[in-house]
Short mmCIF file of C-alpha atoms in Angstrom, two decimals:
data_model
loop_
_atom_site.label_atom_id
_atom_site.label_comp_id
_atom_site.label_asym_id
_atom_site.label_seq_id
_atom_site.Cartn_x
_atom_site.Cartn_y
_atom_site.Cartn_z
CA UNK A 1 9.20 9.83 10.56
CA UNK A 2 6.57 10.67 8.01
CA UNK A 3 6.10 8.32 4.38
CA UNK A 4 5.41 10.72 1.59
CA UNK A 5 3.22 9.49 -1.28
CA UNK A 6 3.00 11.01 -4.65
CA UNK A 7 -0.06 9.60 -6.24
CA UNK A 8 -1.47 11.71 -9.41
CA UNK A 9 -3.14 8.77 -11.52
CA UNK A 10 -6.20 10.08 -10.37
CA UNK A 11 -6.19 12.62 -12.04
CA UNK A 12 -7.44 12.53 -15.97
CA UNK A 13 -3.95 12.42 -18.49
CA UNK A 14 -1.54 11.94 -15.64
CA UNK A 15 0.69 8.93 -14.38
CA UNK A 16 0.52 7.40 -17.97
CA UNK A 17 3.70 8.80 -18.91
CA UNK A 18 4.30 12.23 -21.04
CA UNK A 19 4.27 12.21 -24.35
CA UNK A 20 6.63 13.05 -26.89
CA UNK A 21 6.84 16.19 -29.51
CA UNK A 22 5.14 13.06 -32.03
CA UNK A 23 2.37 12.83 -29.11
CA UNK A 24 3.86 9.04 -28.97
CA UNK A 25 3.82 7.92 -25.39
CA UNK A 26 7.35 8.08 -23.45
CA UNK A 27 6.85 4.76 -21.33
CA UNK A 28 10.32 5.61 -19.10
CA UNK A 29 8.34 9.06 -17.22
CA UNK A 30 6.54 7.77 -14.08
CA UNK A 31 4.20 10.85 -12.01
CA UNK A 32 4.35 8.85 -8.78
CA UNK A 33 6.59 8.32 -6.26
CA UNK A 34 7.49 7.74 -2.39
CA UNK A 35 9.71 9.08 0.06
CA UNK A 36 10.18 9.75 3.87
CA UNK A 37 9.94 13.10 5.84
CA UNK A 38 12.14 13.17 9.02
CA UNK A 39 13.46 15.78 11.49
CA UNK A 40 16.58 16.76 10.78
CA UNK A 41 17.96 15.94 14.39
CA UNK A 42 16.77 12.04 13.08
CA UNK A 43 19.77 12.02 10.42
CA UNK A 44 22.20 11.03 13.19
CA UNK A 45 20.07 7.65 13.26
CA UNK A 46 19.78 7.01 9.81
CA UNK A 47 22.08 4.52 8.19
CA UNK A 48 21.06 4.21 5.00
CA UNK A 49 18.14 4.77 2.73
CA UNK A 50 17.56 2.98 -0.72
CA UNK A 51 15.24 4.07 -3.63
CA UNK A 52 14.77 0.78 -5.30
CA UNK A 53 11.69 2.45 -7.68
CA UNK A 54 9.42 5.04 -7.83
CA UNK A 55 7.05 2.57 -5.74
CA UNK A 56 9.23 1.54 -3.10
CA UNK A 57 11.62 2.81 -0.90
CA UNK A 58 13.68 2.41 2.43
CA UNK A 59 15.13 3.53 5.12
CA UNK A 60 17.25 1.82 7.99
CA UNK A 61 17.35 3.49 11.07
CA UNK A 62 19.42 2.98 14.06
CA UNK A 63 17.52 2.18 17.18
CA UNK A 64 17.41 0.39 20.67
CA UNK A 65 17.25 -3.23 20.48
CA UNK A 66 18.59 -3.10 17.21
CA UNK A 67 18.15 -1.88 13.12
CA UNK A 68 14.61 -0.37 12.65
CA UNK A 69 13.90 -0.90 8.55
CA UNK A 70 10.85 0.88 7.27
CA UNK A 71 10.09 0.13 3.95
CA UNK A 72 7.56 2.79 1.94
CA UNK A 73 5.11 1.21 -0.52
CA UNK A 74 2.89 2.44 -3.55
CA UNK A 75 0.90 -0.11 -4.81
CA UNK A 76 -0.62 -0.21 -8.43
CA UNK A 77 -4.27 0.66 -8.43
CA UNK A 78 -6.66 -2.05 -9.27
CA UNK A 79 -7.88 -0.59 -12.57
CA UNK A 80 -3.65 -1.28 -13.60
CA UNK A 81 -3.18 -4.42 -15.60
CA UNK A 82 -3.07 -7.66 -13.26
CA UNK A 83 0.27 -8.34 -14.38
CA UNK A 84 1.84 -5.26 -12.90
CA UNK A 85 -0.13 -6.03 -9.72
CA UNK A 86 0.60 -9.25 -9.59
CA UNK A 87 4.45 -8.18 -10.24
CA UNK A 88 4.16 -5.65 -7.22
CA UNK A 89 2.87 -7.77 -4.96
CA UNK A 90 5.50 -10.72 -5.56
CA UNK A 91 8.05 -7.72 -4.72
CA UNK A 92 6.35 -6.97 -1.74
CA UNK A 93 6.79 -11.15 -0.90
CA UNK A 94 10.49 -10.93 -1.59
CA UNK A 95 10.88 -8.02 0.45
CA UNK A 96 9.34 -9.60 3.16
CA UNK A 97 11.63 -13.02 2.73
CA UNK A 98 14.89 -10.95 2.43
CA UNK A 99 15.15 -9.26 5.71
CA UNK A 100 17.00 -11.28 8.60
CA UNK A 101 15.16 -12.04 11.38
CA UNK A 102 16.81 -9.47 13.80
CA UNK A 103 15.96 -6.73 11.92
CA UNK A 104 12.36 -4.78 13.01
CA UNK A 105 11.27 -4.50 9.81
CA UNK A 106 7.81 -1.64 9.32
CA UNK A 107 5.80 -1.84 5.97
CA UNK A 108 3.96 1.39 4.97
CA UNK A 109 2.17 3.61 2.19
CA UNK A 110 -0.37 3.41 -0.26
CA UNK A 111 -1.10 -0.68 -0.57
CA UNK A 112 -4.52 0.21 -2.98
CA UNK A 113 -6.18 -2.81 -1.11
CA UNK A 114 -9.86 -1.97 0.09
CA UNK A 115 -10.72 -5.08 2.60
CA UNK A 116 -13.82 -4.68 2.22
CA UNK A 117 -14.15 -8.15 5.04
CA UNK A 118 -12.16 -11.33 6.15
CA UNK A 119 -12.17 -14.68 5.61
CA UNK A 120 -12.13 -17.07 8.58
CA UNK A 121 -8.91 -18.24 7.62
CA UNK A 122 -7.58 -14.84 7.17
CA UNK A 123 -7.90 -13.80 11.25
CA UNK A 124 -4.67 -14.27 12.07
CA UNK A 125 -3.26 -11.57 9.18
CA UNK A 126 -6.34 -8.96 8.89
CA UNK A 127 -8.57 -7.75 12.55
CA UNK A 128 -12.08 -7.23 13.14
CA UNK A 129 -11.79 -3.92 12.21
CA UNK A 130 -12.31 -3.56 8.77
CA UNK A 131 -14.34 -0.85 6.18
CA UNK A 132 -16.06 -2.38 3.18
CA UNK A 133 -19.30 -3.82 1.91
CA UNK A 134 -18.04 -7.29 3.16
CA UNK A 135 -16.77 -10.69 2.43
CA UNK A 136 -19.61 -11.15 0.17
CA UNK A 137 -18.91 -8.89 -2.03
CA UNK A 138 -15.41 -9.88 -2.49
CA UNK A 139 -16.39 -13.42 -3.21
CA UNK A 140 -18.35 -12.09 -5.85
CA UNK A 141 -15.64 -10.28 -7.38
CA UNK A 142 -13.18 -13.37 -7.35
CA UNK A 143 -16.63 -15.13 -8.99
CA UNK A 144 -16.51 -12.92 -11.98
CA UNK A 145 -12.68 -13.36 -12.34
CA UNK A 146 -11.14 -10.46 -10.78
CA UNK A 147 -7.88 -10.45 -9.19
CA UNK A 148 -8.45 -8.00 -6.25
CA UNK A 149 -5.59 -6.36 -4.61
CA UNK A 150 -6.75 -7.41 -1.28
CA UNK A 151 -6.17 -11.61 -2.23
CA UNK A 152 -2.43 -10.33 -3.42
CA UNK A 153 -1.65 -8.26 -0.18
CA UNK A 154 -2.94 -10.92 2.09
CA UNK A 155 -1.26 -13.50 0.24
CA UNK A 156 2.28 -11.65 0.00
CA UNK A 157 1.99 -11.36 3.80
CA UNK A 158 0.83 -14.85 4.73
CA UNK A 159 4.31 -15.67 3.10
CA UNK A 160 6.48 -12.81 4.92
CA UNK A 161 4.46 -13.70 8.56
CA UNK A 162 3.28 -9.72 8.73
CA UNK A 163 -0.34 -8.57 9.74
CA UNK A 164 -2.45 -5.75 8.41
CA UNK A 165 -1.77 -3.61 11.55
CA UNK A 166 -4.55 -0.71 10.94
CA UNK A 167 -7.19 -3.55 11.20
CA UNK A 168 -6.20 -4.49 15.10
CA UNK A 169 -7.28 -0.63 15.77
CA UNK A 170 -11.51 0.86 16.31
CA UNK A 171 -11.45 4.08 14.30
CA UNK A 172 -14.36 6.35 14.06
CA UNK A 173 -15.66 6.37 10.51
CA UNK A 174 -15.24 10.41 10.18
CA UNK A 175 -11.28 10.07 11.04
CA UNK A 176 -10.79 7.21 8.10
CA UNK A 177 -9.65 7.84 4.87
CA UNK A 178 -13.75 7.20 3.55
CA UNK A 179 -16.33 7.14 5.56
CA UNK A 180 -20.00 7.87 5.15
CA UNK A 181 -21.49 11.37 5.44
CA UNK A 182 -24.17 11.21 8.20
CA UNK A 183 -27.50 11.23 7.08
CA UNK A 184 -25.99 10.53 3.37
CA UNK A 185 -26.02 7.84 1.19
CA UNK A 186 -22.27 8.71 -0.79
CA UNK A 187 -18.93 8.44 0.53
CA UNK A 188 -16.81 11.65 1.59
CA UNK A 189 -12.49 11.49 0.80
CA UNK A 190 -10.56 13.30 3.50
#
């Protein structure tokens, strides 16, 4: 089982809607999306999938020991207005607080939450193993009035008991997502 991400708000003039013949924006057309990938000899275990937007979607899968749910996430970047993060990550709380107890329940995709470090308080939900300029520097951030993606991830999961699972594991910096360049002072994307 693979999670698919469609993610071109990167790029300049996309994933802000297209515009009409008028040139007036057309606020219903979203360039993002998620999905799953999955052998085809997998479809005997699926029992349902649910697009619920073009941010989130689901799949249920039968397995051993009982219903395997794996839910796909795309996450508003942090330039996005705080309201639509702040929406997003109160979804990603009632997610969490709607599935029964029996049911295995896997979060994945694109959270757009750089770490960056961890609070004492925060050991039990995020690892040791963690990329960022530290806890510092997030401080700083909250100082100035930001609301960082990090505090709403952390605090949507501190509600739904689920840890930051990529943070219990050592990677090497050259197989993450951005590491530093050896010998370099600016940071390589995979």
């Amino acid at each position: 089982l693979g999670q698919l991400t469609i993610n071109p708000e990167n790029r300049k003039g996309h994933g802000k809607g297209k515009r009409k013949k008028n040139n007036e924006p057309d606020d219903n057309t979203e360039h993002l999306g998620v999905g799953f990938v999955y052998r085809k000899s997998l479809e005997v275990c699926r029992e349902y999938f649910k697009q619920v937007s073009s941010r989130e979607i689901h799949i249920n899968l039968k397995a051993r020991g009982g219903p395997l749910l794996v839910t796909n996430l795309y996450a508003p970047q942090s330039g996005r207005p705080p309201n639509e993060r702040i929406a997003f990550f109160e979804r990603v709380e009632e997610i969490g607080e709607d599935i029964p107890a029996f049911i295995k329940h896997i979060v994945l995709g694109d959270l757009n939450a750089r770490l960056h470090g961890r609070r004492d308080y925060e050991q039990n939900k995020v690892r040791e193993h963690i990329f960022g300029r530290g806890i510092d520097y997030v401080d700083r951030r909250i100082n100035d009035g930001a609301i960082l993606n990090r505090d709403l991830l952390i605090s949507a999961l501190g509600r739904c008991d689920y840890v930051i699972a990529n943070t219990y594991i050592k990677k090497n910096p050259s197989k993450q997502i951005t590491y530093r360049s050896p010998r370099t002072t600016y940071m390589n994307n995979i």
